[in-house]
Short mmCIF file of C-alpha atoms in Angstrom, two decimals:
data_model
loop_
_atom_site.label_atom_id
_atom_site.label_comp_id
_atom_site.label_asym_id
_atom_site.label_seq_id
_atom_site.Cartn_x
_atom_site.Cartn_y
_atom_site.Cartn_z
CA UNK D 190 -30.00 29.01 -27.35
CA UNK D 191 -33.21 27.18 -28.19
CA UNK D 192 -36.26 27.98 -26.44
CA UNK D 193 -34.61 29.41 -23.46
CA UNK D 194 -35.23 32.94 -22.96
CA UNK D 195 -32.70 35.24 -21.22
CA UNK D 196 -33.23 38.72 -18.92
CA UNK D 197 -30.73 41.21 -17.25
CA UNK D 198 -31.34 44.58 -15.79
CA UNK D 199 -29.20 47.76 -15.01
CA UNK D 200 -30.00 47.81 -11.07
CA UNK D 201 -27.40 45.03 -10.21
CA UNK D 202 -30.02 41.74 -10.47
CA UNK D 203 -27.33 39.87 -12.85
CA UNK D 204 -29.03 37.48 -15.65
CA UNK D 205 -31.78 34.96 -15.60
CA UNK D 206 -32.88 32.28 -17.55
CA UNK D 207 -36.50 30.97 -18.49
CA UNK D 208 -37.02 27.40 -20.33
CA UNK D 209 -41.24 27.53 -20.45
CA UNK D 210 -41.43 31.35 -22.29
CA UNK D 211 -41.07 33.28 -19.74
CA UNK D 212 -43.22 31.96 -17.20
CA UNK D 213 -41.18 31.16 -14.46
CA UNK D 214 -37.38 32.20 -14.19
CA UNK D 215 -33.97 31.46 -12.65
CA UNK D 216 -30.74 32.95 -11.56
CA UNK D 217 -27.92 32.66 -14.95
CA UNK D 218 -25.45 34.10 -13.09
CA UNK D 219 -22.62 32.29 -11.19
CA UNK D 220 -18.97 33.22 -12.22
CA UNK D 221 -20.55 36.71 -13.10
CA UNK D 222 -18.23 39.35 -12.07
CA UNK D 223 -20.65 42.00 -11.98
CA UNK D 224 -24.25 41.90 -11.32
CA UNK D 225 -24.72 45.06 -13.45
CA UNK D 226 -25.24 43.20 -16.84
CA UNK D 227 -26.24 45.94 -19.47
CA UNK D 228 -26.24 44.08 -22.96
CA UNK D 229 -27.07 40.47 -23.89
CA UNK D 230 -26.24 38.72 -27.24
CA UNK D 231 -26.19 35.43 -28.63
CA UNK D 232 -23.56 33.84 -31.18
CA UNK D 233 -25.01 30.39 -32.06
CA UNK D 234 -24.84 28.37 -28.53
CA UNK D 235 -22.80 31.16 -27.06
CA UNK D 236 -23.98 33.75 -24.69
CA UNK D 237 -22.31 37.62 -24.25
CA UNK D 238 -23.13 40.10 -21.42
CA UNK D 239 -22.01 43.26 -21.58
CA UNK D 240 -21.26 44.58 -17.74
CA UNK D 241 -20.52 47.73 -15.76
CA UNK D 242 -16.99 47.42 -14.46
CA UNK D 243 -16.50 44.12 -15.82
CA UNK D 244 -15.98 44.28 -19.41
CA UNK D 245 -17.68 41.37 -21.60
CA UNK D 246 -18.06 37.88 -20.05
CA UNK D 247 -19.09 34.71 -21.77
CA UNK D 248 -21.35 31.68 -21.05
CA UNK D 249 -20.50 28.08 -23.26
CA UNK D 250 -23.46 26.55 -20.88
CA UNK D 251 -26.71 28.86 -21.30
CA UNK D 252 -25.77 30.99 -18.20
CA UNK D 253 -24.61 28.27 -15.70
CA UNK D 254 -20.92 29.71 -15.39
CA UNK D 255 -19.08 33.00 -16.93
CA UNK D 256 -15.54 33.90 -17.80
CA UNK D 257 -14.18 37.43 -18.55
CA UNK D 258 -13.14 37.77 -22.33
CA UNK D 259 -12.42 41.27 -22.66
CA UNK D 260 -8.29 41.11 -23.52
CA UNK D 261 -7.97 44.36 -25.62
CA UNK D 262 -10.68 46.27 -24.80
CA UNK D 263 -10.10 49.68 -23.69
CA UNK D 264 -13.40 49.55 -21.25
CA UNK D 265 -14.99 47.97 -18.23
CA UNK D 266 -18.78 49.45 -19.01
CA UNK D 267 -19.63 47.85 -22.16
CA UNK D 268 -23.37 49.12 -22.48
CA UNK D 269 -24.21 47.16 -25.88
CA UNK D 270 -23.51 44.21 -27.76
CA UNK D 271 -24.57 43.25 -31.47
CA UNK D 272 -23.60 40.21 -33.24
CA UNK D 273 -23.08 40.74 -37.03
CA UNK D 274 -22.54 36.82 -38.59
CA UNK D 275 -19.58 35.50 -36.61
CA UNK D 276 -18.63 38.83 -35.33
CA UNK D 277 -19.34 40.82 -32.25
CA UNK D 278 -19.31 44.55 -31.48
CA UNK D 279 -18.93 46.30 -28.30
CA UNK D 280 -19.40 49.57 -27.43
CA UNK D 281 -19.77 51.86 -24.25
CA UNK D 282 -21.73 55.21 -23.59
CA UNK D 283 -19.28 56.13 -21.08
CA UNK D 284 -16.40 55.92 -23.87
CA UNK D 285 -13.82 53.87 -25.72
CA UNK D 286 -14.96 53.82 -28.85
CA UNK D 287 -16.32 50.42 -30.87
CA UNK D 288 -14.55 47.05 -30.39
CA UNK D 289 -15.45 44.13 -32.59
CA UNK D 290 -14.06 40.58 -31.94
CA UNK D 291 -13.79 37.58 -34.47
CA UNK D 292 -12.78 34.77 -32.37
CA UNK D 293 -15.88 34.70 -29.74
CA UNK D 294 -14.46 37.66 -27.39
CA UNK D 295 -11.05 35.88 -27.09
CA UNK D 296 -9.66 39.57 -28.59
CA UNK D 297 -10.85 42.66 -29.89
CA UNK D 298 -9.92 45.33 -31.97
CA UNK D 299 -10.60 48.72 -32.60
CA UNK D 300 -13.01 49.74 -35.35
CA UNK D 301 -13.95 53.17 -34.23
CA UNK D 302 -10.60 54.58 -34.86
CA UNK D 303 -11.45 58.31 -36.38
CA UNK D 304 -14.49 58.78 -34.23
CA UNK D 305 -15.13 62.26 -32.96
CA UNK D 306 -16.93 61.19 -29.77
CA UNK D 307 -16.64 58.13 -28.43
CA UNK D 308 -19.51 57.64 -26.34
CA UNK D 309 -22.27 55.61 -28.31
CA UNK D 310 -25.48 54.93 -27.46
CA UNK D 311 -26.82 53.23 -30.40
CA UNK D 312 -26.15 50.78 -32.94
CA UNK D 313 -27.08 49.67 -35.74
CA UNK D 314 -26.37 47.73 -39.28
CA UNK D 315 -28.14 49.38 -42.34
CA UNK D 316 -27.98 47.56 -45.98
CA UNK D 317 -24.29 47.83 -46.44
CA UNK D 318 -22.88 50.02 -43.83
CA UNK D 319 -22.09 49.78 -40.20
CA UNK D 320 -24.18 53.28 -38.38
CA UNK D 321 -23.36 54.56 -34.40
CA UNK D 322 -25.04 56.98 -32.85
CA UNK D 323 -22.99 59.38 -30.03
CA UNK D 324 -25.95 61.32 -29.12
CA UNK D 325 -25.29 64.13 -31.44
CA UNK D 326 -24.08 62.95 -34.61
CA UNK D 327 -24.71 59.72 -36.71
CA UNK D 328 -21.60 57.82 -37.97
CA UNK D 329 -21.22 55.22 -40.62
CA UNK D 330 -18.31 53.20 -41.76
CA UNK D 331 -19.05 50.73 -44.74
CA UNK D 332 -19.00 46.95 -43.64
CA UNK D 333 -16.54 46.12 -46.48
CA UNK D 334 -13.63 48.02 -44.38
CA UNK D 335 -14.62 46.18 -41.45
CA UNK D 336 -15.72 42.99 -42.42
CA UNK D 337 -14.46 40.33 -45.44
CA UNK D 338 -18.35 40.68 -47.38
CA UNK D 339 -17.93 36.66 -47.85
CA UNK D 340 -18.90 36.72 -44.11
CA UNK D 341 -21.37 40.11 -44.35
CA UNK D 342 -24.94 37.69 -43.69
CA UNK D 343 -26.63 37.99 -47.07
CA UNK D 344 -29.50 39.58 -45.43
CA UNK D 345 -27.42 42.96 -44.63
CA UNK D 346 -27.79 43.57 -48.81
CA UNK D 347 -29.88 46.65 -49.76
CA UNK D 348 -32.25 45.96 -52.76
CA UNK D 349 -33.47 49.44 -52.72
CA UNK D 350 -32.51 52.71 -52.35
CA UNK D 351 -33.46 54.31 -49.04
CA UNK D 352 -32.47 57.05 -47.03
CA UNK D 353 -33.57 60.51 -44.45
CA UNK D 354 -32.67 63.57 -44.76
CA UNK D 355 -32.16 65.49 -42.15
CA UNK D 356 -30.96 63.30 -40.18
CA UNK D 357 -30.50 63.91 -36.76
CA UNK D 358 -33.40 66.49 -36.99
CA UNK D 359 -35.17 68.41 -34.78
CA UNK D 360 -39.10 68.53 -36.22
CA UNK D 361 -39.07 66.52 -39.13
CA UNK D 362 -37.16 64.43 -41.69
CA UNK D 363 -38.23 63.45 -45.26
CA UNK D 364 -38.02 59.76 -45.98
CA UNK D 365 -36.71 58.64 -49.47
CA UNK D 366 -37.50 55.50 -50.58
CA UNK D 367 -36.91 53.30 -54.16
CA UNK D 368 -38.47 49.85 -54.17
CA UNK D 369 -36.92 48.43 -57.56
CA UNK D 370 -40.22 46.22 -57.80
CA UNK D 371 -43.95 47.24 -57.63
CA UNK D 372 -45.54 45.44 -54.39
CA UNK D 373 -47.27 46.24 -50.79
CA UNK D 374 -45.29 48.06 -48.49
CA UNK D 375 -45.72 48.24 -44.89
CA UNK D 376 -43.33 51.83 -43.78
CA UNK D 377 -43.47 52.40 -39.61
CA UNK D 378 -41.39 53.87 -37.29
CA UNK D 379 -40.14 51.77 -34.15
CA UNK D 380 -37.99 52.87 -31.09
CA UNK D 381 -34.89 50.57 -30.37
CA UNK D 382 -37.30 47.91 -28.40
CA UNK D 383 -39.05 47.52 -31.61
CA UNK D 384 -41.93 48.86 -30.64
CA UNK D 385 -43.96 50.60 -33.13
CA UNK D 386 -44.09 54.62 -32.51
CA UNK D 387 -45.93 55.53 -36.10
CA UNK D 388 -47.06 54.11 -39.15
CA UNK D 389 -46.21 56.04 -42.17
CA UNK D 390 -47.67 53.78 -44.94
CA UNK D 391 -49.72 50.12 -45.67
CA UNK D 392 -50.43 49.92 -49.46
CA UNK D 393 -49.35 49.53 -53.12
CA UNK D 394 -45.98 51.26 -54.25
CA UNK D 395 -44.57 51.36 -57.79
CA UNK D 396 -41.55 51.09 -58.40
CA UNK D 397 -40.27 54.92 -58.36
CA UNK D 398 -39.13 57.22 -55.46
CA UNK D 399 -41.58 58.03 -52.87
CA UNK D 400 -41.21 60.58 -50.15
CA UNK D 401 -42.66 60.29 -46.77
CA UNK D 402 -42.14 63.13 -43.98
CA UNK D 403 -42.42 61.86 -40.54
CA UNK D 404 -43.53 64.50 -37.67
CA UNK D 405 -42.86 62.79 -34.08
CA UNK D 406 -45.61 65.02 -32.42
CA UNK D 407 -44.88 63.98 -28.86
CA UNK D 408 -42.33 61.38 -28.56
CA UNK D 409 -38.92 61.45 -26.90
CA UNK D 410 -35.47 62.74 -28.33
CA UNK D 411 -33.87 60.04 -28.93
CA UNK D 412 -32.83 57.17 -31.84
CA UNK D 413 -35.67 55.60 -33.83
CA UNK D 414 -35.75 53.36 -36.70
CA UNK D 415 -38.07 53.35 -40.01
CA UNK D 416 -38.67 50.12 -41.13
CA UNK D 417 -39.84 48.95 -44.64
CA UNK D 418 -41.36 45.98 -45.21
CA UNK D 419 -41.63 45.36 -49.31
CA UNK D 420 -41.48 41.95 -51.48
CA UNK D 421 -40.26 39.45 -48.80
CA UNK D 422 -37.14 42.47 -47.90
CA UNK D 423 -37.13 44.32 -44.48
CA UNK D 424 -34.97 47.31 -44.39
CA UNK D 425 -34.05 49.15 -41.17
CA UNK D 426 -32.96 53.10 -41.50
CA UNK D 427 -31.66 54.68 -38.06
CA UNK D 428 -33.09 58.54 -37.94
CA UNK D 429 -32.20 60.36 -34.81
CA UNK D 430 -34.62 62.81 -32.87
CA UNK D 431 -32.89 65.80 -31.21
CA UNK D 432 -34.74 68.98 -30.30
#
């Protein structure tokens, strides 16, 4: 996409389009179906919205005209997209389970088969493995049963061991982590805007496990991630808040 800058909100104000960082902005919405776009992605040059009551649609011209590419999905509210190398997954929170699509939305299969809810409201890809969220429960499927690993980006490879437990929880979770180097580690906590919500650690680390229990003292129920920042690797580890 360049420098251009895309926005879309849920109250029915379709998509626009900003080429001077966000200072002034226009209407990327003709063709749209629906002006309820809920989810934007990019693939390369390609644009994705994800729409209420109009499946996926897909701009080849940064927003100037749509067309519907949603032939096999089982949904019309698609409520988040995520592009994993030359893939894309959709989901909905109203459900139907998680779609992916290797040929630019053209078709799409189902992934999620085996789910016990299929309402998600999160999503997210952790070292190796593919993690939803349905509100109550976290599921994971490993990449390699998804997706051939000679097209897995080489950035989705964990170097180090890292994990919560519990997770969801309720107070607190411990954080286990294994850097397999000695270095400076930055550990926070963001919410799914990136945003930091709590900084758990900025300072030297050997290479050994280290535990870290987080306490979210007056924030939201709801999915967060902790992120680790160690020897030129960021990690990203999904731990769900329900009280």
């Amino acid at each position: 996409m360049g420098s251009l800058l895309f926005a879309s909100s849920r109250d029915g104000h379709g998509v626009f389009r900003s080429a001077d960082s966000g200072a002034n902005w226009i209407a990327a919405d003709a063709g749209l179906s629906s002006e309820y776009v809920q989810a934007l992605a990019t693939m390369g040059t390609t644009l994705f919205a994800g729409s209420y009551g109009a499946g996926v649609l897909r701009s080849l011209d940064s927003g100037a005209s749509w067309s519907a590419v949603d032939s096999g999905l089982r949904y019309s509210d698609v409520t988040i997209l995520s592009v994993i190398g030359s893939r894309i997954i959709a989901c909905s929170d109203s459900g139907g389970g998680v779609f992916m699509s290797s040929d630019s939305g053209a078709s799409w299969e189902d992934i999620g088969i085996g789910l016990p809810d299929t309402s998600i409201i999160a999503l997210a890809l952790v070292g190796n493995d593919f993690v939803v969220s349905t509100g109550r429960l976290l599921w994971t499927r490993p990449l390699s049963q998804v997706i051939p690993q000679s097209a897995v980006p080489q950035s989705s490879v964990t170097k180090f061991a890292f994990h919560a437990f519990p997770n969801p929880f309720t107070t607190s979770t411990t954080i286990s982590f294994t850097p397999v180097a000695s270095g400076y580690a930055d550990i926070s906590i963001v919410n799914l805007l990136g945003v930091e919500v709590a900084r758990i650690l900025s300072g030297e680390l050997t290479a050994a496990e280290h535990t870290f229990m987080w306490n979210p003292a007056g924030l939201s129920d709801w999915m967060y991630e902790c992120l680790i920042r160690m020897n030129g690797q960021v990690e990203k580890l999904p731990v769900m808040l329900l009280r």
